[in-house]
Every structure is written in structure tokens, then in C-alpha cells.
Short mmCIF file of C-alpha atoms in Angstrom, two decimals:
data_model
loop_
_atom_site.label_atom_id
_atom_site.label_comp_id
_atom_site.label_asym_id
_atom_site.label_seq_id
_atom_site.Cartn_x
_atom_site.Cartn_y
_atom_site.Cartn_z
CA UNK N 137 0.07 -0.01 -0.01
CA UNK N 138 2.48 2.33 0.94
CA UNK N 139 4.38 1.72 -2.46
CA UNK N 140 1.36 2.34 -4.36
CA UNK N 141 0.96 5.83 -2.50
CA UNK N 142 4.82 6.45 -3.12
CA UNK N 143 3.70 5.87 -6.66
CA UNK N 144 1.26 8.00 -7.37
CA UNK N 145 2.78 10.93 -5.65
CA UNK N 146 5.30 10.30 -8.07
CA UNK N 147 3.29 10.62 -11.04
CA UNK N 148 1.57 13.75 -9.64
CA UNK N 149 4.70 15.84 -9.15
CA UNK N 150 5.72 14.55 -12.74
CA UNK N 151 2.47 15.97 -14.59
CA UNK N 152 2.72 19.00 -12.03
CA UNK N 153 6.37 19.87 -13.45
CA UNK N 154 5.07 19.15 -16.72
CA UNK N 155 2.03 21.62 -16.90
CA UNK N 156 4.43 24.10 -15.12
CA UNK N 157 7.03 23.93 -17.85
CA UNK N 158 4.03 24.22 -20.23
CA UNK N 159 2.85 27.06 -19.00
CA UNK N 160 6.37 28.88 -18.78
CA UNK N 161 6.62 27.94 -22.19
CA UNK N 162 3.48 29.56 -23.18
CA UNK N 163 4.83 32.67 -21.53
CA UNK N 164 7.94 32.97 -23.85
CA UNK N 165 6.74 35.13 -26.98
CA UNK N 166 8.15 34.35 -30.15
CA UNK N 167 10.28 36.70 -31.85
CA UNK N 168 9.53 37.53 -35.35
CA UNK N 169 11.93 37.95 -37.96
CA UNK N 170 11.35 41.35 -39.79
CA UNK N 171 11.07 41.41 -43.62
CA UNK N 172 14.63 42.25 -44.47
CA UNK N 173 16.39 43.38 -47.91
CA UNK N 174 20.07 42.40 -48.50
CA UNK N 175 22.02 43.92 -51.11
CA UNK N 176 25.66 44.30 -51.54
CA UNK N 177 27.62 47.57 -52.27
CA UNK N 178 31.31 48.28 -53.46
CA UNK N 179 33.55 51.21 -54.08
CA UNK N 180 37.48 51.62 -55.60
CA UNK N 181 39.31 55.01 -55.90
CA UNK N 182 42.19 55.56 -57.88
CA UNK N 183 44.53 57.66 -56.46
CA UNK N 184 48.41 59.06 -56.98
CA UNK N 185 51.06 57.12 -54.69
CA UNK N 186 53.06 59.30 -52.47
CA UNK N 187 55.20 56.58 -50.72
CA UNK N 188 57.37 54.20 -52.01
CA UNK N 189 58.98 51.07 -50.08
CA UNK N 190 62.23 49.90 -51.74
CA UNK N 191 63.72 46.53 -51.15
CA UNK N 192 67.23 45.95 -51.75
CA UNK N 193 70.13 43.01 -51.09
CA UNK N 194 73.71 42.81 -50.62
CA UNK N 195 75.63 39.83 -51.21
CA UNK N 196 79.04 38.55 -51.37
CA UNK N 197 80.21 35.14 -52.46
CA UNK N 198 83.83 34.02 -51.68
CA UNK N 199 85.78 30.94 -50.72
CA UNK N 200 87.37 32.98 -47.87
CA UNK N 201 84.37 33.40 -44.90
CA UNK N 202 86.03 36.44 -43.52
CA UNK N 203 86.40 37.93 -46.75
CA UNK N 204 83.24 37.71 -47.76
CA UNK N 205 81.86 39.12 -44.31
CA UNK N 206 84.29 42.10 -44.67
CA UNK N 207 83.38 42.88 -48.07
CA UNK N 208 79.82 42.44 -47.50
CA UNK N 209 79.69 44.72 -44.46
CA UNK N 210 81.19 47.49 -46.60
CA UNK N 211 78.88 47.47 -49.29
CA UNK N 212 76.28 47.22 -46.67
CA UNK N 213 77.73 50.36 -45.05
CA UNK N 214 78.03 52.49 -48.28
CA UNK N 215 74.39 51.46 -49.16
CA UNK N 216 72.55 52.38 -46.00
CA UNK N 217 74.94 55.96 -46.14
CA UNK N 218 73.82 56.85 -49.91
CA UNK N 219 70.27 56.22 -48.88
CA UNK N 220 70.98 58.39 -46.07
CA UNK N 221 72.12 60.86 -48.28
CA UNK N 222 69.25 60.63 -50.68
CA UNK N 223 66.96 61.99 -47.75
CA UNK N 224 65.55 58.61 -46.34
CA UNK N 225 65.25 59.24 -42.47
CA UNK N 226 66.68 56.21 -39.68
CA UNK N 227 63.21 55.69 -38.48
CA UNK N 228 62.04 54.23 -42.68
CA UNK N 229 65.51 52.61 -43.22
CA UNK N 230 65.32 49.42 -41.90
CA UNK N 231 68.60 46.33 -42.61
CA UNK N 232 68.15 42.61 -41.48
CA UNK N 233 70.61 40.35 -39.83
CA UNK N 234 73.37 39.58 -42.32
CA UNK N 235 72.78 35.46 -43.68
CA UNK N 236 75.48 32.89 -44.22
CA UNK N 237 75.31 30.31 -46.26
CA UNK N 238 78.05 27.47 -47.55
CA UNK N 239 77.64 26.39 -51.23
CA UNK N 240 79.00 22.71 -51.38
CA UNK N 241 80.33 20.58 -54.24
CA UNK N 242 77.01 18.69 -54.38
CA UNK N 243 75.50 21.55 -55.56
CA UNK N 244 72.84 21.94 -52.40
CA UNK N 245 73.31 23.60 -49.12
CA UNK N 246 73.61 19.81 -47.26
CA UNK N 247 77.12 18.96 -45.33
CA UNK N 248 77.69 16.40 -47.35
CA UNK N 249 80.57 17.93 -49.54
CA UNK N 250 83.48 19.89 -49.75
CA UNK N 251 82.75 24.09 -49.08
CA UNK N 252 83.04 25.50 -53.01
CA UNK N 253 82.30 29.10 -51.45
CA UNK N 254 80.32 31.18 -48.93
CA UNK N 255 77.92 33.24 -49.44
CA UNK N 256 76.78 36.20 -47.25
CA UNK N 257 73.54 38.51 -48.03
CA UNK N 258 71.85 41.16 -46.28
CA UNK N 259 68.79 42.88 -46.94
CA UNK N 260 68.06 46.65 -47.01
CA UNK N 261 65.00 48.39 -47.06
CA UNK N 262 63.71 52.06 -47.02
CA UNK N 263 60.90 53.97 -47.51
CA UNK N 264 60.90 57.30 -49.89
CA UNK N 265 58.34 60.07 -49.74
CA UNK N 266 59.12 61.59 -52.97
CA UNK N 267 58.45 58.98 -55.63
CA UNK N 268 60.19 60.60 -58.68
CA UNK N 269 63.27 59.33 -56.65
CA UNK N 270 62.77 55.77 -57.08
CA UNK N 271 64.78 55.51 -60.38
CA UNK N 272 67.62 57.70 -59.21
CA UNK N 273 67.69 55.95 -56.02
CA UNK N 274 68.00 52.50 -57.04
CA UNK N 275 70.53 53.17 -59.31
CA UNK N 276 72.61 54.73 -56.59
CA UNK N 277 71.91 51.90 -54.43
CA UNK N 278 73.24 49.24 -57.45
CA UNK N 279 76.71 51.77 -57.61
CA UNK N 280 76.95 51.36 -53.52
CA UNK N 281 76.92 47.61 -53.35
CA UNK N 282 73.31 46.40 -54.34
CA UNK N 283 73.60 43.13 -55.55
CA UNK N 284 69.51 42.60 -56.20
CA UNK N 285 66.86 44.92 -56.63
CA UNK N 286 63.25 43.84 -55.89
CA UNK N 287 59.93 45.34 -57.05
CA UNK N 288 59.52 48.71 -55.43
CA UNK N 289 55.99 49.00 -53.49
CA UNK N 290 53.99 51.93 -53.95
CA UNK N 291 51.59 53.21 -51.84
CA UNK N 292 50.02 56.41 -50.05
CA UNK N 293 50.19 58.15 -46.63
CA UNK N 294 45.85 58.52 -47.03
CA UNK N 295 45.47 55.17 -46.72
CA UNK N 296 43.32 55.08 -43.64
CA UNK N 297 41.04 58.30 -44.85
CA UNK N 298 40.59 57.07 -48.43
CA UNK N 299 39.61 53.80 -46.96
CA UNK N 300 37.09 55.21 -45.02
CA UNK N 301 35.70 57.64 -48.15
CA UNK N 302 35.29 53.85 -49.79
CA UNK N 303 33.37 52.36 -47.15
CA UNK N 304 31.27 55.13 -47.44
CA UNK N 305 30.79 55.26 -51.07
CA UNK N 306 30.25 51.08 -51.02
CA UNK N 307 27.71 51.58 -48.27
CA UNK N 308 25.77 54.41 -50.19
CA UNK N 309 25.88 51.95 -53.30
CA UNK N 310 24.22 49.18 -50.91
CA UNK N 311 21.58 51.53 -50.11
CA UNK N 312 20.96 52.38 -53.39
CA UNK N 313 20.60 49.09 -54.89
CA UNK N 314 18.13 48.40 -51.84
CA UNK N 315 15.95 51.25 -52.71
CA UNK N 316 15.51 50.46 -56.12
CA UNK N 317 14.59 46.63 -55.80
CA UNK N 318 12.31 47.32 -52.94
CA UNK N 319 10.68 50.21 -54.84
CA UNK N 320 9.79 47.31 -57.67
CA UNK N 321 8.16 45.40 -55.34
CA UNK N 322 6.21 48.30 -53.89
CA UNK N 323 7.87 48.49 -50.24
CA UNK N 324 10.02 50.80 -48.76
CA UNK N 325 13.75 50.26 -47.31
CA UNK N 326 13.66 51.24 -43.58
CA UNK N 327 16.67 51.08 -40.97
CA UNK N 328 19.57 49.25 -41.24
CA UNK N 329 19.79 45.43 -39.68
CA UNK N 330 23.23 44.00 -40.06
CA UNK N 331 26.34 45.56 -41.61
CA UNK N 332 29.15 43.16 -42.96
CA UNK N 333 32.72 44.54 -44.81
CA UNK N 334 34.32 42.07 -46.86
CA UNK N 335 37.99 41.37 -45.75
CA UNK N 336 39.18 40.95 -48.73
CA UNK N 337 39.30 44.36 -49.55
CA UNK N 338 41.42 47.12 -49.10
CA UNK N 339 44.63 48.23 -50.73
CA UNK N 340 45.85 47.13 -54.29
CA UNK N 341 49.41 48.29 -54.65
CA UNK N 342 51.54 49.06 -57.28
CA UNK N 343 54.86 48.37 -58.55
CA UNK N 344 57.45 50.61 -60.04
CA UNK N 345 59.07 47.39 -61.94
CA UNK N 346 57.77 44.35 -63.04
CA UNK N 347 60.21 41.78 -61.67
CA UNK N 348 62.98 41.49 -59.41
CA UNK N 349 66.28 42.10 -60.64
CA UNK N 350 69.50 40.15 -59.41
CA UNK N 351 72.98 40.57 -60.70
CA UNK N 352 76.85 40.38 -59.09
CA UNK N 353 78.35 43.45 -59.18
CA UNK N 354 82.23 44.04 -60.48
CA UNK N 355 83.09 47.66 -59.73
CA UNK N 356 81.21 50.48 -57.70
CA UNK N 357 80.56 54.06 -58.75
CA UNK N 358 81.03 57.27 -56.60
CA UNK N 359 77.32 56.45 -55.29
CA UNK N 360 76.41 60.64 -55.34
CA UNK N 361 72.88 61.25 -55.34
CA UNK N 362 72.05 63.81 -58.41
CA UNK N 363 68.12 65.22 -58.94
CA UNK N 364 69.23 66.13 -62.22
CA UNK N 365 69.23 62.70 -63.23
CA UNK N 366 66.55 62.10 -66.39
CA UNK N 367 64.68 58.81 -65.61
CA UNK N 368 61.69 57.22 -66.91
CA UNK N 369 59.32 56.67 -64.56
CA UNK N 370 55.44 56.87 -64.44
CA UNK N 371 53.92 55.75 -61.03
CA UNK N 372 50.25 56.02 -62.47
CA UNK N 373 47.58 55.24 -59.48
CA UNK N 374 46.98 52.78 -56.88
CA UNK N 375 43.27 51.19 -56.39
CA UNK N 376 41.73 51.65 -52.63
CA UNK N 377 38.72 49.73 -52.50
CA UNK N 378 35.61 48.58 -49.99
CA UNK N 379 32.83 46.10 -50.46
CA UNK N 380 29.60 46.19 -47.74
CA UNK N 381 26.76 43.80 -47.38
CA UNK N 382 23.87 45.50 -46.05
CA UNK N 383 20.39 44.45 -44.76
CA UNK N 384 17.30 46.68 -44.33
CA UNK N 385 14.03 46.10 -43.25
CA UNK N 386 11.37 46.36 -45.50
CA UNK N 387 8.96 48.75 -44.28
#
């Protein structure tokens, strides 16, 4: 008898809990999803660059490691001095740690043969605020010790401002598209519901030369920088783009 009473009490408790849960569930209002229209807007600005990032390599090869290190250090020192003379500030002049490699008779960098020569190299980078000097500074760098010239990347000092402008234009384009689409459906565009920016948009760089150039120097010039040098150099423009996806509430 006692067992039956306990079973009945448990059953009553279960039913009461179920009823309570049902009542609580019914009290929670269902969230109504608003009617939305989603569009994507894009914008692209073309601006003349005013900064140039130059990258050089200074490499020396010799069977004598001490001699290779000495000659490489001398050339790198002269290159840095020439760049400073060209107007590059210390804050925008950078050199990497020198790298040393041994080349073996088997044609690889593995210690399985006799050393044929040592290769000592170092990269030097700088930023120019006068992009018209790119050809002349490059020529001076080669004359003073650079054995490799990489691509000169052109960019703008107003990148943040121009990116904001591109984003604003992209949002405006998205709203115009949404307004036109909604009009065809007899609706109106209300407030924005969500905004997403495409992470792949931004700056499309331009280069002053199409390919990197590597060579072995045979002699060095005086390394003097001259504004009178006539060079053919057309920097063109760089592209700054933005792509924004916006969802608007339909009214």
C-alpha cells in the first residue's frame, strides 16, 4: 500500500512539473523576424601614390668566409650611407641580420661535400616620400653595393582616410541598390539591420618594376645622388576598394 502511494505521489509531481513547464513555455513570446532586403555595395578609388618602399639585397660570395663577411659589410655600409644621403630618415631605413650560407660541391646547402664558396647576404629596405626619386635612388643603391633590386611597392600616406571614404561610398551604393529593388516590390527601405565588410578589400598596390633583378656587381661608382638625373618613371595610380553587405528592414 505504501509503495502504491509513493508511486501516485511521484506521478502527481511529474504531471505538475510538466504543466508548469508548459505554462512557462507559453509565456515566452516568439521572436518575429523582420522582413529584410540584403544588398552588397562596392566602391573603388584611384589615387596617385606618394610613398615608395624599396627593397635591396647585398650579397657577396667568396671561398674565404672572413673576406666575404668583410666585403659584404663594407658594401652594406656604403649602401646605407647612400640612402641616408638621398633623404631617407633613420625611422624609415631598415637592414636585416646578415645571412651566411655555405655552398657545397654537390650543388646544395647540405654538409655532404666540400665547400666551394660562402654566401653572405643582407636585405636593406627604405621608404621614399618623393616617388620621383625611385629610379635615381635605385641606381645609387646598385652603384654603392646592392646586388639585388626587388619590386618597389607604391602606396599612399592617406590610406586610412581613403579607406573610410571608399567604405562610405560602398554603403551608399548598397542602399541605392536596396531602394531600387524595394521600389519594384512596392516596399520602402527602413533602418539597417546588419552591416558586414568584405575582409578581402583594401589597398591594391602598384609596382615600379615588374620583376626583381639580381646580379653580381663588378665595380662601384661614387654613389652621389643627383636630382638632375633624367629617368623614365610613371607611377600611375593605386586602387583602394571597399565592399559592404547591408541588410535593411522593409517597411
